[in-house]
Amino acid sequence: MKQSRRSFLASAAAATGALATGGTASAAPAFIDLPMANGRRPLEKFPQKREMIVQATRPPILETPFSVFDGSELTPNDAHYVRWHLAGIPESVDASTFQLKVGGLVNKSLSLSLAQLERDFPATEIVAVNECSGNSRGYFSPRVPGGEWSNGGMSNARWRGVRLKDILAKAGIASGAKQVSFHGLDRGVIPATPQFTKALDMDVAAGDDVIVAYAMNGQRLPLLNGFPLRLVVAGWFATYWVKMLSNIDVIDHVEDSFWMKTAYRIPDTPGNTVTPDQTGYPTIPINKLRVRSFITNVTDGERLKPGPQPIRGIAFDSGTGIKTVEFSSDGGTTWTAATLGRDLGRYSFRKWQTTWTPSGPNKFTLACRAASNGGETQSTVAVWNPSGYLRNNIETYQVNL
Ligand SMILES: Nc1nc2c(c(=O)[nH]1)N[C@H]1C(S)=C(S)[C@@H](COP(=O)(O)O)O[C@H]1N2
Ligand SMILES: [Mo]
């Protein structure tokens, strides 16, 4: 494992010229202890990334340290989390020869260079949260298999690119189109491994907020976040945000790849939740983000200094925008409204803040909850499903004075 990671690092670093050295073999290992069983994780640098929480190395799964979210609403590119499914990730992509292919049920197949995408189509920008379906999975109870994320399987960025619908219009959609299917340059290590192929229904694909992005926070995408192109499906879980996007195909059926038919499905039950012993329920592909909020400047178990406490955090939803965030210092018995920060758009992290002066006991349970403009709220009851998706219950933080 170690060896494989190093060779990926070394060659990726050399190919992109991004870093002189990747994770240095000789550096003393740094660790973080996430508040879950088996929560010890190494902290390491990968190409174009600062020190990240390493969940896996081949393929790389890197979590954003939560303290990053107390900074700008826009997660810096070098701190943006990373998740890949297949180990065959190109170690470099030549931007001058790269072509995006558009085919299938279209009137005219296209092969577009990066230069053509930037020159021949109107550019659009959107700030949007990229959240893994399994973000916070490590807190599922009973636990479920899969990447044991803490809450750092999410990031927010300003994405710039071309609307998918403009690209599809140029190709011309032929009759009988049912979905648009996407895959990138990554492959399994053995040829039989199915490609990471995802699909969207035509009406979703034609939305204004589905973008083929070539820039992230004003820069090229880091290789690990999908250089040179990735799909951005604002408001939808990241599983649809196909990285190193190389092929767009209009298809006449519902995509039956492993990643649509078997993985990334949620119970089609009220609240998309089931009990651990429940079987035989229908499932649907995972779709939109659920409203969430977090405190970013206080950690669970922290000892606070006496006096007025500034409390800060973030909230987001699937794109109706955050209506309110409330704060509680008594475990959710009483709530006070927090002040919302600047609005970077309805798909963005929204900062919030309040000041709280502790009085009485010296142990408190802090909590926050958000409501969206769409009427969605957070509950004290956590969802449960066997894949560990959609976690969005009210977060609590035990603190002492
Ligand atoms: N080509 C490709 N795109 C992909 C994936 C992948 O394995 N291959 N994983 C998806 C999933 S499940 C997630 S959570 C996001 C992660 O995006 P990030 O690595 O930029 O944070 O990429 C998505 N796009
Ligand atoms: Mo994911």
XYZ file of C-alpha atoms and ligand atoms in Angstrom:
426
model
C 0.000 0.000 0.000
C 2.590 2.499 1.127
C 4.776 1.687 -1.822
C 1.934 2.138 -4.284
C 1.004 5.450 -2.807
C 4.546 6.707 -3.025
C 4.880 5.772 -6.643
C 1.602 7.530 -7.419
C 2.809 10.550 -5.505
C 6.218 10.652 -7.025
C 5.009 10.331 -10.581
C 2.029 12.639 -10.087
C 4.266 15.274 -8.569
C 6.769 14.939 -11.366
C 4.108 14.994 -14.059
C 2.255 18.035 -12.818
C 5.318 19.793 -11.505
C 3.058 20.782 -8.672
C 5.261 19.776 -5.827
C 8.931 19.010 -5.588
C 8.114 16.209 -3.213
C 4.853 14.573 -2.309
C 4.356 12.998 1.104
C 7.932 12.802 2.255
C 8.842 9.274 3.153
C 11.083 10.277 6.009
C 8.840 12.865 7.712
C 7.519 11.849 11.100
C 3.955 10.698 10.596
C 1.342 13.100 11.916
C -2.033 11.755 12.965
C -5.463 13.033 13.764
C -7.937 11.207 15.974
C -11.458 11.537 14.614
C -14.179 11.061 17.243
C -15.269 7.625 16.026
C -14.173 4.039 16.584
C -10.917 3.367 14.663
C -10.771 7.104 13.988
C -6.984 7.503 13.883
C -5.884 8.779 10.461
C -2.532 9.932 9.104
C -2.144 13.531 7.953
C -0.153 13.767 4.745
C 0.520 15.953 1.745
C -0.376 14.860 -1.767
C 0.405 16.711 -5.003
C -1.213 20.162 -5.053
C -2.667 19.521 -1.594
C -1.788 20.722 1.871
C -1.747 18.244 4.737
C -5.011 16.309 4.513
C -6.661 13.528 6.510
C -5.806 10.313 4.681
C -8.610 7.790 4.564
C -7.087 5.737 1.742
C -4.159 6.096 -0.623
C -4.885 3.940 -3.648
C -7.082 5.393 -4.909
C -6.621 8.557 -2.827
C -9.391 9.495 -0.441
C -8.430 12.656 1.424
C -10.609 14.479 3.909
C -10.536 18.228 4.528
C -9.467 19.020 8.120
C -12.591 20.573 9.644
C -10.786 23.685 10.890
C -10.466 24.781 7.238
C -14.205 25.523 7.221
C -13.691 28.246 9.840
C -11.805 30.221 7.170
C -13.234 31.535 3.908
C -16.534 30.139 2.623
C -14.514 29.165 -0.440
C -12.442 26.124 0.459
C -8.884 26.680 -0.844
C -8.088 24.346 -3.725
C -5.245 22.726 -1.822
C -7.641 21.850 1.010
C -10.553 20.657 -1.151
C -11.286 17.032 -0.253
C -10.535 14.192 -2.674
C -12.376 11.010 -3.462
C -11.696 8.509 -6.276
C -13.116 5.005 -6.766
C -10.684 3.482 -9.252
C -6.948 3.195 -8.798
C -6.052 3.894 -12.431
C -5.940 7.680 -12.284
C -3.821 9.362 -14.966
C -0.796 10.948 -13.364
C -0.933 13.824 -15.791
C -3.244 15.093 -18.508
C -1.903 17.059 -21.458
C -4.176 20.094 -21.659
C -3.036 20.912 -25.191
C -4.201 17.613 -26.686
C -7.089 16.781 -24.352
C -10.467 16.396 -26.094
C -13.933 16.198 -24.592
C -16.061 13.848 -26.701
C -19.810 14.324 -27.022
C -21.678 11.510 -28.719
C -24.521 9.033 -28.597
C -27.974 10.274 -29.562
C -26.849 13.594 -30.987
C -27.183 15.102 -34.443
C -23.472 15.854 -34.615
C -20.760 14.262 -32.470
C -18.295 16.741 -31.036
C -14.690 16.573 -29.993
C -13.797 19.723 -28.121
C -10.403 20.952 -27.018
C -10.043 23.002 -23.852
C -9.299 26.030 -26.006
C -12.533 25.518 -27.951
C -14.554 25.160 -24.757
C -13.123 28.402 -23.428
C -13.382 30.299 -26.719
C -16.544 29.037 -28.431
C -18.990 28.860 -25.511
C -20.208 31.470 -23.032
C -18.464 31.120 -19.685
C -20.513 30.857 -16.527
C -19.609 30.853 -12.840
C -21.301 29.400 -9.809
C -20.312 28.907 -6.184
C -21.406 25.442 -5.112
C -20.822 22.900 -2.369
C -19.270 19.613 -3.454
C -20.394 17.048 -0.858
C -19.773 13.303 -0.949
C -22.911 11.216 -0.503
C -21.179 9.453 2.367
C -19.941 12.559 4.177
C -20.151 11.884 7.954
C -20.700 8.164 7.352
C -18.349 7.359 10.229
C -21.020 8.591 12.645
C -23.720 6.175 11.464
C -25.070 4.000 14.236
C -25.146 1.090 13.738
C -22.062 1.596 11.636
C -22.073 0.833 7.938
C -19.260 -0.189 5.587
C -17.708 2.368 3.246
C -15.392 5.317 3.544
C -15.517 6.280 7.203
C -15.703 10.035 6.710
C -15.914 12.525 9.496
C -17.562 15.783 8.381
C -14.800 16.862 5.985
C -16.064 15.021 2.898
C -17.316 18.328 1.560
C -15.899 21.576 0.184
C -17.138 24.753 -1.485
C -15.677 26.465 -4.538
C -16.357 28.988 -7.285
C -16.612 26.901 -10.447
C -16.144 28.386 -13.900
C -16.939 26.638 -17.128
C -19.524 26.008 -19.801
C -23.138 25.062 -19.249
C -23.727 21.441 -20.215
C -26.912 22.523 -21.995
C -24.886 24.799 -24.298
C -22.634 21.899 -25.250
C -25.634 19.621 -25.812
C -27.321 22.302 -27.929
C -24.262 22.507 -30.160
C -24.357 18.734 -30.680
C -28.128 18.732 -31.086
C -30.112 16.154 -29.150
C -31.703 13.501 -31.354
C -35.120 12.015 -30.615
C -35.430 9.252 -28.072
C -32.926 10.782 -25.656
C -33.521 9.657 -22.072
C -30.359 10.400 -20.094
C -26.946 11.937 -20.458
C -24.128 9.665 -19.359
C -20.663 10.774 -18.246
C -17.287 9.226 -17.620
C -13.734 10.377 -17.139
C -10.187 9.228 -17.803
C -9.856 7.079 -14.689
C -9.893 3.302 -15.005
C -9.717 0.249 -12.811
C -6.381 -1.492 -12.607
C -7.801 -4.551 -14.351
C -9.702 -3.942 -17.598
C -12.820 -5.754 -16.337
C -13.454 -3.102 -13.664
C -16.415 -1.015 -14.776
C -15.644 2.628 -15.511
C -17.002 5.269 -13.163
C -20.035 6.108 -15.298
C -22.802 8.343 -13.977
C -25.946 9.679 -15.630
C -28.528 12.423 -15.280
C -32.072 12.569 -16.635
C -32.447 14.967 -19.589
C -34.314 17.597 -17.564
C -31.593 17.682 -14.880
C -28.805 17.718 -17.478
C -30.463 20.673 -19.221
C -30.498 22.786 -16.055
C -28.681 26.127 -15.875
C -26.580 24.937 -12.948
C -24.950 21.908 -14.534
C -21.510 23.001 -15.701
C -18.501 21.474 -17.364
C -15.968 23.280 -15.205
C -12.421 24.164 -16.252
C -11.585 26.385 -13.304
C -12.015 26.324 -9.573
C -11.567 29.445 -7.461
C -9.933 31.166 -10.433
C -7.362 28.448 -11.068
C -7.034 25.216 -12.997
C -8.482 22.259 -11.135
C -5.960 20.288 -9.101
C -5.295 16.942 -10.801
C -6.863 15.108 -7.867
C -10.051 17.201 -8.220
C -10.400 16.320 -11.887
C -8.047 18.390 -14.055
C -8.725 19.481 -16.731
C -12.550 19.231 -16.670
C -15.191 18.096 -14.253
C -18.921 18.100 -14.193
C -20.506 20.334 -11.553
C -24.110 19.497 -10.737
C -24.877 22.293 -8.297
C -27.118 21.172 -5.470
C -26.590 17.470 -6.181
C -24.304 15.054 -4.380
C -20.733 14.871 -5.660
C -21.087 11.376 -7.060
C -22.475 13.037 -10.216
C -19.594 15.532 -10.448
C -17.538 13.355 -12.786
C -13.842 14.291 -12.748
C -11.356 14.273 -15.643
C -14.528 14.314 -17.706
C -13.716 12.914 -21.157
C -17.004 11.575 -22.513
C -20.577 12.828 -22.583
C -23.072 10.460 -24.222
C -26.748 11.010 -24.793
C -28.451 7.640 -24.304
C -31.915 6.239 -25.031
C -32.187 4.274 -21.781
C -31.568 4.595 -18.069
C -27.815 4.138 -17.508
C -27.181 0.681 -16.092
C -23.584 1.085 -14.949
C -22.703 -0.362 -11.552
C -22.435 3.214 -10.223
C -26.067 4.002 -11.124
C -27.821 0.649 -10.894
C -26.214 -0.780 -7.756
C -24.162 1.849 -5.926
C -25.221 5.326 -4.860
C -28.843 4.439 -4.304
C -31.031 5.514 -1.394
C -34.207 3.975 0.010
C -37.303 5.336 -1.692
C -39.015 5.573 1.678
C -40.217 8.591 3.694
C -37.106 10.594 4.629
C -35.034 8.028 2.679
C -34.441 6.235 5.952
C -34.884 2.572 6.921
C -34.227 0.445 9.966
C -31.134 -1.779 9.928
C -33.263 -4.938 9.698
C -35.519 -3.622 6.910
C -35.332 -5.327 3.496
C -37.265 -5.373 0.256
C -37.804 -1.628 -0.039
C -37.429 0.183 -3.374
C -34.371 2.359 -4.044
C -33.648 5.352 -6.267
C -30.394 7.007 -7.319
C -29.161 9.512 -4.733
C -29.933 13.058 -5.801
C -29.929 16.445 -4.058
C -27.987 17.621 -1.007
C -29.795 17.823 2.314
C -29.702 20.975 4.475
C -26.852 20.972 7.005
C -25.176 23.310 9.481
C -22.024 23.105 11.584
C -20.180 25.119 14.196
C -16.674 25.715 12.837
C -14.836 27.420 15.718
C -15.667 25.059 18.573
C -14.879 21.355 18.640
C -16.644 18.637 20.550
C -15.100 18.202 23.986
C -13.390 21.613 23.961
C -12.678 23.560 27.151
C -13.672 27.190 26.630
C -12.253 30.286 28.272
C -14.769 32.131 30.458
C -16.560 35.177 29.027
C -18.557 35.922 25.887
C -18.020 33.288 23.217
C -18.036 34.084 19.529
C -19.715 31.151 17.787
C -19.254 30.747 14.040
C -20.330 28.205 11.509
C -21.500 27.307 8.046
C -24.758 26.089 6.546
C -25.858 24.952 3.092
C -28.658 23.197 1.285
C -29.394 21.927 -2.222
C -29.819 25.413 -3.643
C -32.951 27.014 -2.274
C -30.643 29.012 -0.023
C -30.332 29.215 3.751
C -33.225 31.003 5.435
C -32.209 30.795 9.088
C -29.588 29.282 11.335
C -30.310 28.932 15.037
C -27.957 28.244 17.912
C -28.634 26.459 21.183
C -26.454 26.215 24.283
C -28.800 23.867 26.136
C -28.828 20.866 23.851
C -31.716 22.100 21.743
C -34.266 23.112 24.388
C -34.100 26.780 23.456
C -32.823 28.381 20.266
C -31.699 31.860 19.231
C -31.323 33.152 15.692
C -27.780 33.563 14.390
C -26.676 36.279 11.954
C -26.072 35.093 8.418
C -22.896 36.132 6.614
C -22.446 37.268 3.018
C -24.411 35.523 0.314
C -22.214 33.927 -2.362
C -25.187 32.336 -4.066
C -27.797 29.817 -3.141
C -25.578 26.728 -3.609
C -22.704 28.057 -1.484
C -21.663 27.563 2.111
C -23.287 30.413 4.055
C -21.409 31.602 7.095
C -23.272 32.427 10.288
C -22.298 33.805 13.663
C -23.587 34.670 17.074
C -22.216 35.543 20.509
C -23.039 33.435 23.522
C -22.288 34.281 27.137
C -22.316 31.113 29.241
C -23.949 31.314 32.645
C -24.940 28.796 35.263
C -23.383 25.358 34.897
C -19.954 24.675 33.454
C -21.021 21.964 31.032
C -23.013 22.800 27.919
C -24.314 21.034 24.848
C -24.074 23.413 21.915
C -26.128 22.780 18.806
C -27.037 24.485 15.550
C -29.795 23.953 13.063
C -30.548 25.469 9.674
C -33.738 25.918 7.689
C -33.727 26.390 3.931
C -35.858 28.702 1.819
C -37.386 25.497 0.474
C -38.743 24.658 3.930
C -36.259 21.904 4.708
C -35.077 21.658 8.333
C -32.719 19.527 10.382
C -33.871 16.939 12.882
C -32.389 15.469 16.048
C -33.096 12.026 14.576
C -30.383 10.776 12.217
C -31.261 9.032 8.966
C -30.063 5.467 8.577
C -29.533 3.580 5.348
C -27.120 0.722 4.620
C -24.813 2.848 2.453
C -24.385 5.626 5.000
C -25.707 8.450 2.835
C -27.560 11.717 3.480
C -26.516 12.350 7.063
C -27.823 15.789 8.095
C -29.136 15.635 11.645
C -28.563 18.490 14.101
C -24.914 18.536 15.208
C -24.138 18.818 18.916
C -20.906 19.802 20.673
C -20.181 19.100 24.352
C -18.130 21.890 25.889
C -16.801 22.716 29.369
C -15.819 25.968 30.948
N -13.939 10.334 -12.753
C -14.396 10.255 -11.505
N -15.175 11.244 -11.042
C -15.657 11.211 -9.787
C -15.399 10.114 -8.925
C -14.563 9.078 -9.436
O -14.271 8.086 -8.767
N -14.086 9.189 -10.725
N -15.941 10.076 -7.663
C -17.105 10.931 -7.422
C -17.423 11.071 -6.000
S -18.310 9.805 -5.271
C -17.095 12.175 -5.280
S -17.461 12.296 -3.637
C -16.454 13.335 -5.946
C -15.294 13.861 -5.148
O -14.818 15.032 -5.756
P -13.437 15.637 -5.290
O -12.436 14.548 -5.287
O -13.108 16.745 -6.216
O -13.662 16.175 -3.904
O -15.992 13.013 -7.242
C -16.920 12.315 -8.017
N -16.425 12.233 -9.359
Mo -18.702 10.380 -3.023
